[in-house]
Coordinates of C-alpha atoms in Angstrom, one line a residue:
M1 CA 17.1 0.2 -3.9
S2 CA 16.3 4.0 -4.7
K3 CA 16.4 6.1 -1.5
V4 CA 13.9 8.7 -1.0
L5 CA 13.7 11.4 2.1
C6 CA 10.1 12.1 2.9
V7 CA 9.7 15.2 4.8
G8 CA 6.4 16.5 6.7
A9 CA 3.4 15.2 8.7
A10 CA 3.2 12.0 10.6
V11 CA 0.1 11.4 12.7
V12 CA -2.2 8.7 13.9
D13 CA -5.6 8.3 12.2
F14 CA -8.6 7.1 14.1
L15 CA -11.1 5.8 11.3
F16 CA -14.7 5.5 11.7
Y17 CA -16.8 3.8 9.1
L18 CA -20.2 5.1 8.5
P19 CA -22.9 4.8 5.9
E20 CA -22.9 8.4 5.2
L21 CA -20.7 11.3 6.4
P22 CA -22.1 13.2 9.3
E23 CA -24.1 16.3 8.5
R24 CA -25.7 16.9 11.9
A25 CA -24.4 17.8 15.2
E26 CA -25.7 14.4 17.0
K27 CA -24.3 11.2 18.2
F28 CA -23.4 8.6 15.8
G29 CA -22.6 4.9 16.0
T30 CA -20.3 2.4 14.0
E31 CA -19.7 -1.4 13.6
D32 CA -16.4 -0.9 12.1
A33 CA -13.5 1.5 13.1
A34 CA -9.5 1.3 12.8
I35 CA -6.6 3.0 14.3
V36 CA -4.0 3.4 11.6
G37 CA -0.8 5.8 10.9
G38 CA -1.6 8.8 8.6
G39 CA 0.1 12.1 7.6
C40 CA 1.3 13.0 4.2
A41 CA 4.8 12.4 4.6
A42 CA 4.6 9.2 6.5
N43 CA 2.0 7.8 4.1
A44 CA 4.3 8.6 1.3
A45 CA 7.0 7.1 3.1
V46 CA 5.1 3.4 3.6
A47 CA 4.5 3.7 -0.3
V48 CA 8.0 4.2 -1.0
A49 CA 8.9 1.1 1.3
R50 CA 6.0 -1.0 -0.1
L51 CA 7.0 -0.5 -3.7
G52 CA 10.6 -1.5 -3.2
G53 CA 12.4 1.9 -2.2
H54 CA 14.3 2.8 1.1
A55 CA 12.3 5.4 2.7
I56 CA 13.6 7.8 5.2
L57 CA 11.3 10.1 7.2
G58 CA 11.8 13.5 8.6
A59 CA 8.9 14.3 10.7
R60 CA 8.2 16.0 14.0
L61 CA 6.6 14.3 17.1
G62 CA 6.0 14.7 20.8
Q63 CA 7.6 12.2 23.4
D64 CA 4.1 11.0 24.2
L65 CA 1.9 8.0 23.3
I66 CA 0.8 9.1 20.0
G67 CA 4.4 9.7 19.0
D68 CA 5.0 6.0 20.1
M69 CA 2.3 4.8 18.0
V70 CA 3.4 6.5 14.9
L71 CA 6.8 5.2 15.0
D72 CA 6.0 1.7 16.0
G73 CA 3.9 1.5 12.6
L74 CA 6.4 3.2 10.5
S75 CA 8.9 0.8 11.7
K76 CA 7.0 -2.4 11.1
D77 CA 6.3 -1.0 7.5
G78 CA 10.3 -0.8 6.8
V79 CA 10.5 3.0 7.2
D80 CA 13.8 4.4 8.3
V81 CA 12.5 6.5 11.6
S82 CA 16.0 6.9 13.2
N83 CA 16.1 10.8 12.7
V84 CA 12.6 11.8 13.4
T85 CA 12.5 14.9 15.7
R86 CA 10.8 14.0 19.3
T87 CA 10.1 16.9 21.4
P88 CA 9.7 16.6 25.2
G89 CA 6.4 18.1 26.5
A90 CA 5.1 18.6 22.8
R91 CA 1.7 17.0 21.8
S92 CA 1.8 14.8 18.6
S93 CA -0.7 15.2 15.8
Y94 CA -3.6 13.0 15.2
S95 CA -6.8 12.8 13.4
S96 CA -10.5 11.8 13.4
V97 CA -11.6 10.1 10.1
Y98 CA -15.0 9.4 9.1
V99 CA -15.0 7.1 5.8
D100 CA -18.4 6.6 4.1
A101 CA -19.9 3.8 2.1
A102 CA -18.4 5.2 -1.2
G103 CA -15.3 5.4 0.1
E104 CA -15.0 9.4 0.6
R105 CA -13.8 10.8 3.6
Q106 CA -14.3 13.6 6.4
I107 CA -11.1 14.5 8.4
V108 CA -10.4 16.7 11.5
N109 CA -6.8 17.0 12.3
F110 CA -5.2 18.2 15.7
R111 CA -1.9 19.6 14.2
G112 CA 0.0 19.2 17.4
Q113 CA 1.8 21.7 19.8
G114 CA 5.3 22.5 20.7
L115 CA 6.5 20.3 17.5
V116 CA 10.0 20.9 16.2
L117 CA 11.2 19.2 12.8
A118 CA 15.4 19.3 12.8
T119 CA 16.9 19.3 9.3
D120 CA 20.7 19.4 10.2
W121 CA 20.9 15.8 9.7
F122 CA 20.1 15.8 6.0
A123 CA 23.6 16.5 5.1
G124 CA 24.6 13.0 6.5
I125 CA 22.3 11.0 3.6
E126 CA 24.2 9.2 1.0
G127 CA 22.9 7.9 -2.1
L128 CA 19.7 9.9 -2.5
G129 CA 17.4 9.3 -5.3
A130 CA 14.7 12.0 -4.7
V131 CA 13.1 14.4 -1.9
L132 CA 9.4 14.5 -1.3
T133 CA 8.1 17.3 1.0
D134 CA 4.5 18.4 2.1
T135 CA 3.8 21.9 2.9
R136 CA 3.0 21.7 6.4
R137 CA 6.0 23.0 7.9
V138 CA 7.5 25.7 5.4
S139 CA 11.2 25.8 6.6
A140 CA 11.5 22.3 6.8
A141 CA 10.1 21.8 3.4
R142 CA 12.5 24.5 2.1
D143 CA 15.3 22.8 3.7
A144 CA 14.6 19.6 2.3
L145 CA 14.1 21.1 -1.2
Q146 CA 17.2 22.6 -1.2
F147 CA 19.0 19.7 -0.1
A148 CA 17.6 17.9 -3.2
R149 CA 19.0 20.6 -5.5
E150 CA 22.4 20.2 -3.6
C151 CA 22.5 16.5 -4.5
G152 CA 21.1 16.9 -8.0
V153 CA 18.0 14.8 -7.3
P154 CA 14.5 15.5 -8.1
G155 CA 13.0 17.8 -5.3
V156 CA 9.0 16.9 -5.2
L157 CA 6.6 19.5 -3.4
D158 CA 3.2 17.8 -2.4
G159 CA 1.2 21.0 -3.0
E160 CA -1.8 20.7 -0.6
A161 CA -3.3 24.1 0.3
P162 CA -2.1 26.5 1.9
I163 CA 1.1 26.7 -0.2
D164 CA 3.9 29.2 0.4
P165 CA 4.9 30.3 -3.3
E166 CA 8.6 30.6 -2.0
L167 CA 8.6 26.7 -1.9
L168 CA 8.1 26.7 -5.7
N169 CA 11.4 28.6 -6.0
H170 CA 13.1 25.6 -4.7
A171 CA 11.3 22.7 -6.1
S172 CA 12.2 20.8 -9.2
H173 CA 8.9 19.3 -9.3
A174 CA 5.5 20.6 -8.0
A175 CA 2.7 18.0 -7.7
L176 CA -0.4 20.0 -6.7
S177 CA -3.9 19.0 -5.8
M178 CA -6.8 20.9 -7.6
Q179 CA -7.5 22.7 -4.2
G180 CA -3.8 23.5 -3.9
L181 CA -3.7 24.8 -7.3
K182 CA -6.9 26.9 -7.3
D183 CA -5.6 28.4 -3.6
L184 CA -2.1 29.3 -5.3
V185 CA -3.5 30.7 -8.5
P186 CA -7.3 31.8 -8.0
G187 CA -9.3 32.7 -10.8
M188 CA -7.7 30.7 -13.7
T189 CA -8.4 27.8 -15.4
P190 CA -6.2 24.7 -14.4
E191 CA -4.5 24.8 -17.6
A192 CA -3.7 28.4 -17.6
A193 CA -2.6 28.1 -13.8
L194 CA -0.2 25.1 -14.9
L195 CA 1.3 27.2 -17.4
Q196 CA 1.7 30.3 -15.5
I197 CA 3.5 28.2 -12.5
C198 CA 5.9 26.5 -14.9
E199 CA 6.9 29.8 -16.3
R200 CA 7.1 31.9 -13.3
Y201 CA 8.9 29.4 -11.0
G202 CA 10.7 27.3 -13.9
C203 CA 9.8 23.8 -12.3
W204 CA 7.9 21.0 -13.8
V205 CA 4.3 21.0 -12.6
C206 CA 1.3 18.9 -12.6
V207 CA -2.3 18.9 -10.7
T208 CA -4.0 15.8 -9.7
D209 CA -7.9 15.5 -9.5
G210 CA -8.7 11.9 -8.0
E211 CA -10.7 9.8 -10.5
H212 CA -10.6 12.6 -13.3
G213 CA -6.6 11.9 -13.6
V214 CA -3.6 14.1 -13.8
W215 CA -2.8 17.1 -15.9
Y216 CA 0.9 18.4 -16.3
A217 CA 2.6 21.2 -18.5
D218 CA 5.0 19.9 -21.1
G219 CA 6.4 23.2 -22.7
G220 CA 3.6 25.1 -23.9
D221 CA 1.2 22.4 -23.9
I222 CA -1.2 20.7 -21.5
V223 CA -1.1 16.8 -21.3
H224 CA -3.8 14.5 -19.4
V225 CA -2.9 11.3 -18.1
P226 CA -6.3 9.4 -17.3
A227 CA -6.9 7.8 -13.8
F228 CA -7.3 4.1 -13.6
Q229 CA -11.1 3.4 -13.0
V230 CA -11.8 1.3 -10.1
E231 CA -14.8 1.1 -7.6
P232 CA -13.2 2.9 -4.4
I233 CA -13.5 1.2 -1.0
D234 CA -11.5 3.8 0.9
T235 CA -9.8 6.8 -0.7
L236 CA -8.0 7.9 2.5
G237 CA -3.9 8.1 2.1
A238 CA -4.7 7.6 -1.8
G239 CA -3.0 11.1 -2.7
D240 CA -0.2 10.5 -0.4
I241 CA 0.4 6.9 -1.7
W242 CA 0.4 8.7 -5.1
H243 CA 2.9 11.3 -4.1
G244 CA 5.2 8.4 -2.7
A245 CA 5.1 6.4 -6.0
L246 CA 5.7 9.4 -8.1
A247 CA 8.8 10.4 -6.0
L248 CA 10.3 6.8 -6.0
G249 CA 9.5 6.6 -9.9
L250 CA 11.4 9.9 -10.5
A251 CA 14.2 8.5 -8.0
E252 CA 14.3 5.4 -10.5
G253 CA 14.8 7.3 -13.5
L254 CA 11.4 7.3 -15.0
T255 CA 10.0 9.9 -17.2
E256 CA 7.5 12.3 -15.7
R257 CA 4.8 10.7 -17.7
R258 CA 5.7 7.1 -16.6
A259 CA 6.3 8.1 -13.0
I260 CA 2.6 9.5 -13.2
E261 CA 1.2 6.2 -14.6
F262 CA 3.2 4.5 -11.7
A263 CA 1.7 6.4 -9.3
N264 CA -1.8 6.4 -10.7
A265 CA -1.5 2.6 -10.4
A266 CA -0.5 2.6 -7.0
A267 CA -3.3 5.1 -5.8
A268 CA -5.9 3.1 -7.5
L269 CA -5.0 -0.1 -5.7
K270 CA -5.0 1.6 -2.4
C271 CA -8.5 2.7 -3.0
L272 CA -9.4 -0.9 -3.3
K273 CA -8.4 -1.7 0.3
P274 CA -9.7 -0.2 3.4
G275 CA -7.6 1.2 6.3
G276 CA -6.0 4.2 4.9
R277 CA -2.2 3.7 4.2
E278 CA -2.8 0.0 5.4
G279 CA -3.9 -0.5 1.7
A280 CA -0.7 0.7 0.2
P281 CA 0.2 -1.8 -2.6
T282 CA 3.3 -3.7 -2.9
R283 CA 5.6 -3.4 -6.0
E284 CA 4.6 -6.7 -7.5
E285 CA 0.9 -5.7 -7.1
T286 CA 1.5 -2.3 -8.7
D287 CA 3.7 -3.7 -11.6
E288 CA 1.0 -6.4 -12.4
F289 CA -1.9 -4.0 -12.6
L290 CA 0.3 -1.8 -14.7
K291 CA 0.7 -4.7 -17.2
E292 CA -2.9 -5.6 -17.2
R293 CA -4.6 -2.0 -17.4
T294 CA -2.2 0.3 -19.5
H295 CA -1.9 0.4 -23.2
D296 CA 0.4 3.3 -23.5
T297 CA 3.4 2.3 -25.9
D298 CA 5.7 5.3 -24.6
T299 CA 9.1 4.2 -23.4
R300 CA 10.8 5.0 -20.3

């Protein structure tokens, strides 16, 4: 079982399902809603656990009701939360999420107050296969990526905007959203931006663009890996699930191309189920989906 350390955000999402996303300042009603765990790192950790890995979470919470809800949900999903930092008097993060009939979402996030993320316990982790960190807390992300280098394992940066360029100096792999890429390297085509990042920082880099797939730099070339086409029910958490699956694939020794295909499959399956990360697929489901849908003959 490959071990992946996931560092960053852990929240609770309050989901409201609506026919259309709100555009007016008025009261809206819904017949369907849910309360689910969220946050980039927490969602990725759940993906790792459901896909058969050993997920360890490094996150920051308050000693409050929201923090209790976050840890309870993650523990039930098999995530190791024994080292999550909880700060007395701090307020945990949570989000209000609207999801429309097409599965698209609109999010308002309260980022919390007075939160601290300790990283001194990283050194006690043994047998690590990969590290994944989001960009929410720069100092913790830097510590996580440096720890990955010390361990000689992939250090994956989940690149949502805003991105501190310093983090790319420490990452072995940068997996950026299209928004994150444009924020980091404005005014360039995605292809040119990927090549510039690869040359400047010396890391492997890719950009994700939902249903349009993934592009990555391979030497001086740009390679496109198509997304698996599905009819989405709920896209909430799909990107986080993708990053968790990518990190696990790299921890298991997959090539970057194969890890992307594995992550694309996991994200596609998530989009077919409602409830944010509640729709994260199992390893059996993902492997079966890949057998049915991929025709790529490249080897691991």
